[in-house]
mmCIF file of C-alpha atoms in Angstrom:
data_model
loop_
_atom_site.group_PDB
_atom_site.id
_atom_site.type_symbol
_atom_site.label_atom_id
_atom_site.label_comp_id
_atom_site.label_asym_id
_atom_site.label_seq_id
_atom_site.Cartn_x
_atom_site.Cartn_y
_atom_site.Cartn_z
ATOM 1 C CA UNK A 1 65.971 20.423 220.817
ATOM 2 C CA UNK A 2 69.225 21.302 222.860
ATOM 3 C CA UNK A 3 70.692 18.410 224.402
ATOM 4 C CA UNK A 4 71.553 18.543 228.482
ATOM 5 C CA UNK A 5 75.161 18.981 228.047
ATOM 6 C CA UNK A 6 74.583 21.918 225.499
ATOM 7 C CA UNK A 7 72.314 23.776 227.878
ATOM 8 C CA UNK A 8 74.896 23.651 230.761
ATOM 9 C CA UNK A 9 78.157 24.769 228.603
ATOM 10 C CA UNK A 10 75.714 27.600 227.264
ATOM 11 C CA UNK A 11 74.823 28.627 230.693
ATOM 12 C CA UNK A 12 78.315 28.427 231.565
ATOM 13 C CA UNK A 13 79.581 30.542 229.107
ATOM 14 C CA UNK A 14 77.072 33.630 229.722
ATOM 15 C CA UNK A 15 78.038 33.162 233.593
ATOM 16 C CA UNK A 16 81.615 33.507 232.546
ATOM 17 C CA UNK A 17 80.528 36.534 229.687
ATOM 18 C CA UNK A 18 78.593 38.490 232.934
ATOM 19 C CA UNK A 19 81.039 37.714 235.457
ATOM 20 C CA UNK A 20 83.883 39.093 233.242
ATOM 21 C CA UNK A 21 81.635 42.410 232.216
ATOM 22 C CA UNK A 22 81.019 43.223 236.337
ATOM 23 C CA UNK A 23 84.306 42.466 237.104
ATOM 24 C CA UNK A 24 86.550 44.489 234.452
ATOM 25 C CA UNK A 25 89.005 46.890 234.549
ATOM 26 C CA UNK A 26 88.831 50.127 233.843
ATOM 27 C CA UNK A 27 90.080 50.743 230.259
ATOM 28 C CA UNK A 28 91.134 54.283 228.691
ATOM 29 C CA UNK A 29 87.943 53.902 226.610
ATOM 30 C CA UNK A 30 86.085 54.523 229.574
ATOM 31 C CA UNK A 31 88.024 57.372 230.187
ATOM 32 C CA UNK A 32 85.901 61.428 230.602
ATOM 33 C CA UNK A 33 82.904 59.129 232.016
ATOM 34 C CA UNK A 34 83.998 57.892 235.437
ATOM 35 C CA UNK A 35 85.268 59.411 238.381
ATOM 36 C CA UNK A 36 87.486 57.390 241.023
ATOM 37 C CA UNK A 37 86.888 57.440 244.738
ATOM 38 C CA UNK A 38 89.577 55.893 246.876
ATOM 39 C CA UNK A 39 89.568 55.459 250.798
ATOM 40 C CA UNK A 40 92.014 54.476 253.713
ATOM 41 C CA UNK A 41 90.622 50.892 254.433
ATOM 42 C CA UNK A 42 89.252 50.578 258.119
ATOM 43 C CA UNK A 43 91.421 50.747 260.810
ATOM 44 C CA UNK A 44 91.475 51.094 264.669
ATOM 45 C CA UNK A 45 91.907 54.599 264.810
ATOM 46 C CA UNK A 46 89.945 56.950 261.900
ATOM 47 C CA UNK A 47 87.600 60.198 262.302
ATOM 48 C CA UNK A 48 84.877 58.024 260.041
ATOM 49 C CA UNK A 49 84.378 55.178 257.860
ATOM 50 C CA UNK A 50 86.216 55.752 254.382
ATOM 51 C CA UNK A 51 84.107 53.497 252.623
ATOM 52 C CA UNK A 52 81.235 54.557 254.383
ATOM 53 C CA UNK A 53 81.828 58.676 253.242
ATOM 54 C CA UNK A 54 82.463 57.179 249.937
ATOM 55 C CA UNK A 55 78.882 56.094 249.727
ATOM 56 C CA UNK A 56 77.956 59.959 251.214
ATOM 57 C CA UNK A 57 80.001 61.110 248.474
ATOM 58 C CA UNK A 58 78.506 58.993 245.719
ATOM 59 C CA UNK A 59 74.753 60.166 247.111
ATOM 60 C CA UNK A 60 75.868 64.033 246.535
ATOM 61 C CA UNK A 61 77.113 63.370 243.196
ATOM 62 C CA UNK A 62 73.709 61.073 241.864
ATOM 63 C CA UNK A 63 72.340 63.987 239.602
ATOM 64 C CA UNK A 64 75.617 63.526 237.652
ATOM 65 C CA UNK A 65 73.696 61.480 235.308
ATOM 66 C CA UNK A 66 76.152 58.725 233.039
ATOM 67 C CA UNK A 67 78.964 59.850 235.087
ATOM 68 C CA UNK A 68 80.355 56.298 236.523
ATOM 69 C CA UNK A 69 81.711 56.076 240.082
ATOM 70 C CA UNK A 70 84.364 53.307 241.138
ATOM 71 C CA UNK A 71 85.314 52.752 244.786
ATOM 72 C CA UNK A 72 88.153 50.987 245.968
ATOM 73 C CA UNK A 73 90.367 51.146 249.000
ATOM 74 C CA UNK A 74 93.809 53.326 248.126
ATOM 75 C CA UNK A 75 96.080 50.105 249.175
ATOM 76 C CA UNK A 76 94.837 48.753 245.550
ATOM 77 C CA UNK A 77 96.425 51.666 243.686
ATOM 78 C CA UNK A 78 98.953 51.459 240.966
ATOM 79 C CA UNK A 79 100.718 54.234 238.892
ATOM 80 C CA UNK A 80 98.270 55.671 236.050
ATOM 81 C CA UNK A 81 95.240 54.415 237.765
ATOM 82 C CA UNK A 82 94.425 58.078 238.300
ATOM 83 C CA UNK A 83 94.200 58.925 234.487
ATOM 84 C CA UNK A 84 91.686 56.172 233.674
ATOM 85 C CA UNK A 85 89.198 58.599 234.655
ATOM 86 C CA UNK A 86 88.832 62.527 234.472
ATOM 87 C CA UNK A 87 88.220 63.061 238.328
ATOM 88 C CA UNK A 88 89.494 61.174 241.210
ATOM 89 C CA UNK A 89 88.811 61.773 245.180
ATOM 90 C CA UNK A 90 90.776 60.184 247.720
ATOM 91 C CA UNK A 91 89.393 60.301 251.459
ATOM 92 C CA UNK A 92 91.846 60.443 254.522
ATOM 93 C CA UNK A 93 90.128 59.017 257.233
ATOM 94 C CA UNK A 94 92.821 57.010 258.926
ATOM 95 C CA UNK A 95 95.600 59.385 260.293
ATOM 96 C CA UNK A 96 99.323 58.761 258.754
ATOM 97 C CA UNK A 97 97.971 55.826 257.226
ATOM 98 C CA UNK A 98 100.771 54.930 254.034
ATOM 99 C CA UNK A 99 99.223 56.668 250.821
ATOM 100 C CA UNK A 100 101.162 54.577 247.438
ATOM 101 C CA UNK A 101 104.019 57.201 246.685
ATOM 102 C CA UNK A 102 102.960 56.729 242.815
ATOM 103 C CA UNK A 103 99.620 57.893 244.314
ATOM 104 C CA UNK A 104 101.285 61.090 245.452
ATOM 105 C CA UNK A 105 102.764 61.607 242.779
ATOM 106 C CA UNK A 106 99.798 61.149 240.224
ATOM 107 C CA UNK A 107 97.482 62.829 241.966
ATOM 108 C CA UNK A 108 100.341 66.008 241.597
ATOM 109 C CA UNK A 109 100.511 65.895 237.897
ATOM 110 C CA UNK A 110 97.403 65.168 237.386
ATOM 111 C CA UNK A 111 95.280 66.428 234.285
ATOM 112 C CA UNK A 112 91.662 65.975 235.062
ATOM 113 C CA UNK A 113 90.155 67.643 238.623
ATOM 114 C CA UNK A 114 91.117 65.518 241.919
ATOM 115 C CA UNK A 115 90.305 66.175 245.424
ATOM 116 C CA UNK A 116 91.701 64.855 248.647
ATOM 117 C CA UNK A 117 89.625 64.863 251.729
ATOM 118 C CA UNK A 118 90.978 64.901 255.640
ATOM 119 C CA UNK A 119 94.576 63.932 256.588
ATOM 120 C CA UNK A 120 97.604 62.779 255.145
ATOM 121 C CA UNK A 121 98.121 65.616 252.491
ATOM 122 C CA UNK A 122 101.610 65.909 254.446
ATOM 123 C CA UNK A 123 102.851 62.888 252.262
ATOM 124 C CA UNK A 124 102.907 65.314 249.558
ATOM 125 C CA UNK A 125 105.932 66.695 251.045
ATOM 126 C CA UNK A 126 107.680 69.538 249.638
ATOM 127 C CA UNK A 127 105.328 69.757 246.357
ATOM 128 C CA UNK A 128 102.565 70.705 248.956
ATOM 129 C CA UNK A 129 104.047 74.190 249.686
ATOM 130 C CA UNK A 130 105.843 74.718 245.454
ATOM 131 C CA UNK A 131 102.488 73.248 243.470
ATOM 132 C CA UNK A 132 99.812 74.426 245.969
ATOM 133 C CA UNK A 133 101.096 76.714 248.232
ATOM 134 C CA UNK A 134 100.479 75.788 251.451
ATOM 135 C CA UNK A 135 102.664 74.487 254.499
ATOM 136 C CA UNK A 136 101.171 71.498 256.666
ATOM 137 C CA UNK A 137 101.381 72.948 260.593
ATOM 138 C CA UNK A 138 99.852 70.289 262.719
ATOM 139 C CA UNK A 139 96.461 68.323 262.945
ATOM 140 C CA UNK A 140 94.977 70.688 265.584
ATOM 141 C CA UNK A 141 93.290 68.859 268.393
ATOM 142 C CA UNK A 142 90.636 70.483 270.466
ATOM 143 C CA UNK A 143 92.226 72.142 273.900
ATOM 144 C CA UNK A 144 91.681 74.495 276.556
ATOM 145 C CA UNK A 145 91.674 77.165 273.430
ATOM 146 C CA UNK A 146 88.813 75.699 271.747
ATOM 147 C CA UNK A 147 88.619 73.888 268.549
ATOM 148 C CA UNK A 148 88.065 74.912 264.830
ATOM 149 C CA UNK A 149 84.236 74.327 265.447
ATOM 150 C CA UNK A 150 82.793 76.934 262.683
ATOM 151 C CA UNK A 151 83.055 77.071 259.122
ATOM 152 C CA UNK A 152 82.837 80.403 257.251
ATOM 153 C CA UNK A 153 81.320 80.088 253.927
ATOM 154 C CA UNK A 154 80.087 82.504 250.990
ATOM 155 C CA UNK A 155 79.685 85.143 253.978
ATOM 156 C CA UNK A 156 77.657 82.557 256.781
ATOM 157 C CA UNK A 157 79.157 81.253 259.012
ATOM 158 C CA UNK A 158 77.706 77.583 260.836
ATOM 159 C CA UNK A 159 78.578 75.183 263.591
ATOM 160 C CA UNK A 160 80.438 71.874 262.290
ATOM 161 C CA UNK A 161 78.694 68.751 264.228
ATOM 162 C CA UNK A 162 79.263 68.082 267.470
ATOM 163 C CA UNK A 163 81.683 64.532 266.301
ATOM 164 C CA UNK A 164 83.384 66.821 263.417
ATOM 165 C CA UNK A 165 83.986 69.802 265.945
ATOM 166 C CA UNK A 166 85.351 67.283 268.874
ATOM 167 C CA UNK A 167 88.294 65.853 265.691
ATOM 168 C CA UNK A 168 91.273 67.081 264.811
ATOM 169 C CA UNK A 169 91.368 68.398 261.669
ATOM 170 C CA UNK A 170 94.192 69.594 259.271
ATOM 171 C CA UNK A 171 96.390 72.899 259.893
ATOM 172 C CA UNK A 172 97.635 74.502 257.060
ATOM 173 C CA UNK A 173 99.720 78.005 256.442
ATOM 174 C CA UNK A 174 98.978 80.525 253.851
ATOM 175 C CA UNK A 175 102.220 80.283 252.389
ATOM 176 C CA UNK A 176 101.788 81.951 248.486
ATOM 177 C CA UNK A 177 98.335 82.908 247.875
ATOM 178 C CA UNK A 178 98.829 83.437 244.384
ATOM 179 C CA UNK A 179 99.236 79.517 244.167
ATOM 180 C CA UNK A 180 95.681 78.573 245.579
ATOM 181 C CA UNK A 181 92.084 80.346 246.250
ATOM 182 C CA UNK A 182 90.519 79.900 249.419
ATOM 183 C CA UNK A 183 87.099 78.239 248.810
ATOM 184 C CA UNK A 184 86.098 77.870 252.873
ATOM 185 C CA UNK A 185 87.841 78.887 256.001
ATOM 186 C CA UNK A 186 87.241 77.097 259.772
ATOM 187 C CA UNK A 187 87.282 79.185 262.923
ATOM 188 C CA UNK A 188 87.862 78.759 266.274
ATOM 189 C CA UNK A 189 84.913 80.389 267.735
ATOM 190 C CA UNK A 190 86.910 81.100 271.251
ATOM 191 C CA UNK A 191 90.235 82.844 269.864
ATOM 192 C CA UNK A 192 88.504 84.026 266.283
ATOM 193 C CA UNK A 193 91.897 82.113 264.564
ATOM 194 C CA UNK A 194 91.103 81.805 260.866
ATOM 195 C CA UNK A 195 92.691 78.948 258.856
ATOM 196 C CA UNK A 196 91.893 77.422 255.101
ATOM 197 C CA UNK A 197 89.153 74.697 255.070
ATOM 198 C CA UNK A 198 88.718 74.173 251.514
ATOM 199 C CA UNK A 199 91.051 75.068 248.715
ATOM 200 C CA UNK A 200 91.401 74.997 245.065
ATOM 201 C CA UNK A 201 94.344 75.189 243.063
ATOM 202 C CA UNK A 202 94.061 74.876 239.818
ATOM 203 C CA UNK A 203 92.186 71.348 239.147
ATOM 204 C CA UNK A 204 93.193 70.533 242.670
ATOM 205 C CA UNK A 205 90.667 70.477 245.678
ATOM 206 C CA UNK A 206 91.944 69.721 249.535
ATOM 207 C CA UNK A 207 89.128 69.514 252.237
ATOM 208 C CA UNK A 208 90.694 69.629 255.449
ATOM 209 C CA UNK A 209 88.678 67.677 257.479
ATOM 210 C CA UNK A 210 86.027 64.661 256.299
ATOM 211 C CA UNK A 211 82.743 66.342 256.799
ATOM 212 C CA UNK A 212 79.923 65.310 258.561
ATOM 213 C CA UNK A 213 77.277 65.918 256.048
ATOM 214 C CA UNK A 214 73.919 64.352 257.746
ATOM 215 C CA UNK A 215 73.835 65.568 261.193
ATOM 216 C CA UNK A 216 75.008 69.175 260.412
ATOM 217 C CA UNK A 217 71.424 70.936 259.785
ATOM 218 C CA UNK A 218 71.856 70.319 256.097
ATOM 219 C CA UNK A 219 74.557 73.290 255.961
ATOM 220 C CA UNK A 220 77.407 71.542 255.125
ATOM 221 C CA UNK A 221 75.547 69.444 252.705
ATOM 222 C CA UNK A 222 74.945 72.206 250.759
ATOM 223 C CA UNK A 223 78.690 73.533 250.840
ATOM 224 C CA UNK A 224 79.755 70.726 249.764
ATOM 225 C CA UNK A 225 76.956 70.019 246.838
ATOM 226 C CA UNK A 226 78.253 73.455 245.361
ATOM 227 C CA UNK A 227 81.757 73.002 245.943
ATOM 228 C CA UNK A 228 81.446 69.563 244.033
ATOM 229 C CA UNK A 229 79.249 71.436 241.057
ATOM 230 C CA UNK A 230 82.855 73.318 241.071
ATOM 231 C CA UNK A 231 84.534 70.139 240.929
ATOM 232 C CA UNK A 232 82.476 68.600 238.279
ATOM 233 C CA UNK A 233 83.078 71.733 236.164
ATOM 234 C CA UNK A 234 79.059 71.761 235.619
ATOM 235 C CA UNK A 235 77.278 74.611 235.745
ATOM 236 C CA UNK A 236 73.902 72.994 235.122
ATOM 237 C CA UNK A 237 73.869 70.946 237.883
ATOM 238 C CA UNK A 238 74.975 73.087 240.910
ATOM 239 C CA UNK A 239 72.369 73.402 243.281
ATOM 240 C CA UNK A 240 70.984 77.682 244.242
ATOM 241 C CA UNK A 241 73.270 78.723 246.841
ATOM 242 C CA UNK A 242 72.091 78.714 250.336
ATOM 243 C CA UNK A 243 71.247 81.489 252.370
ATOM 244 C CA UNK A 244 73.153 81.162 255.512
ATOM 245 C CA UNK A 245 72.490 82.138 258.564
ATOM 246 C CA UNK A 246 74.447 82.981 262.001
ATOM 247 C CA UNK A 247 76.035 79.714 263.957
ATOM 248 C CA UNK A 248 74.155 77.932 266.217
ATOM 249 C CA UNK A 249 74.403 75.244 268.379
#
């Protein structure tokens, strides 16, 4: 029969076993089964919870059976986190907020698929306009001249929310077309202006606003399911496209 003291050090030691096994890093082992999702931490000033779209995110992407998801808050980045897994999202809730430069940079050369939601894709400088071809303009608030309230998609066109149409959201300019393919465009439903929504170059994805996906008639839901089917680079899973119909309020 175990003694007292033996039955605490052995209970000790699986506490310290389990503690280290939900508490370890990722390793390059784990590498082509996990995907990274990293968001501004909260702040005073931010269109919506990072952490909280996170979770949205990580809802969308459940039928992605053994795929594991890791969130953490970008502050906690280091160079070659990226490549410990084969896809990596970063959410921009929290305007100019200080993305790592080794971030930046990563993110650039990266191998496997990565997306970046909302703002702060002008930290990528210069590389924005050579790698993906687009120029950052402004973070277009609604005015007298209306607001980038629609969102033109696989030939329908719906109303963003009624939060997500009242935020800014991200300008860009068509600057080499050859370098990117236009996924998504917004409109201004007053003036008819046109701009990129979502993009894809190459294993790149840039979202130019952060999407609210539950209180948007289940349209944008949708877009996004199928734009991250394209992301996954799984055919199996995307979801039947939608049939879209005319905006509404």
């Amino acid at each position: 029969m175990l003694s007292r003291g033996r039955i605490i050090l052995f209970a000790f030691a699986a506490v310290t076993v389990l503690g280290a096994m939900a508490f370890k890093e990722l390793t390059p082992k784990q590498q082509g089964s996990c995907l990274q999702i990293f968001f501004d931490p909260e702040g005073d000033v931010q269109v919506q919870s990072g952490r909280g779209f996170a979770t949205t995110l990580q809802r969308l992407l459940s039928p992605y059976e053994g795929v594991q998801i890791h969130k953490s808050p970008i502050d906690l980045y280091q160079r070659g986190m990226l490549g410990l897994c084969q896809k990596t999202i970063y959410i921009g809730t929290h305007f100019d907020h200080r993305v790592p430069r080794v971030f930046v940079e990563d993110f650039m050369n990266a191998k496997g698929s990565v997306a970046w939601f909302g703002y702060n894709i002008w930290q990528m400088g210069l590389r924005l306009e050579q790698d993906l071809g687009l120029r950052f303009l402004r973070s277009a608030r609604p005015d007298a001249r209306g607001s980038f309230d629609e969102i033109v998609y696989e030939g329908g066109t719906f109303k963003k929310s009624r939060s997500n149409r009242d935020s800014e959201q991200v300008e860009l300019l068509p600057v080499d077309v050859s370098k990117f393919t236009t996924l998504a465009e917004s409109r201004n439903s007053r003036t008819r202006e046109l701009v990129p929504y979502i993009v894809r170059s190459k294993n790149r994805f840039y979202i130019a606003d952060i999407p609210e996906i539950e209180s948007s008639g289940g349209h944008v839901s949708l877009m996004l399911a199928e734009i991250l089917a394209r992301f996954m680079e799984d055919p199996a899973h995307s979801k039947p496209k939608p049939k879209f119909i005319a905006a509404t309020e």
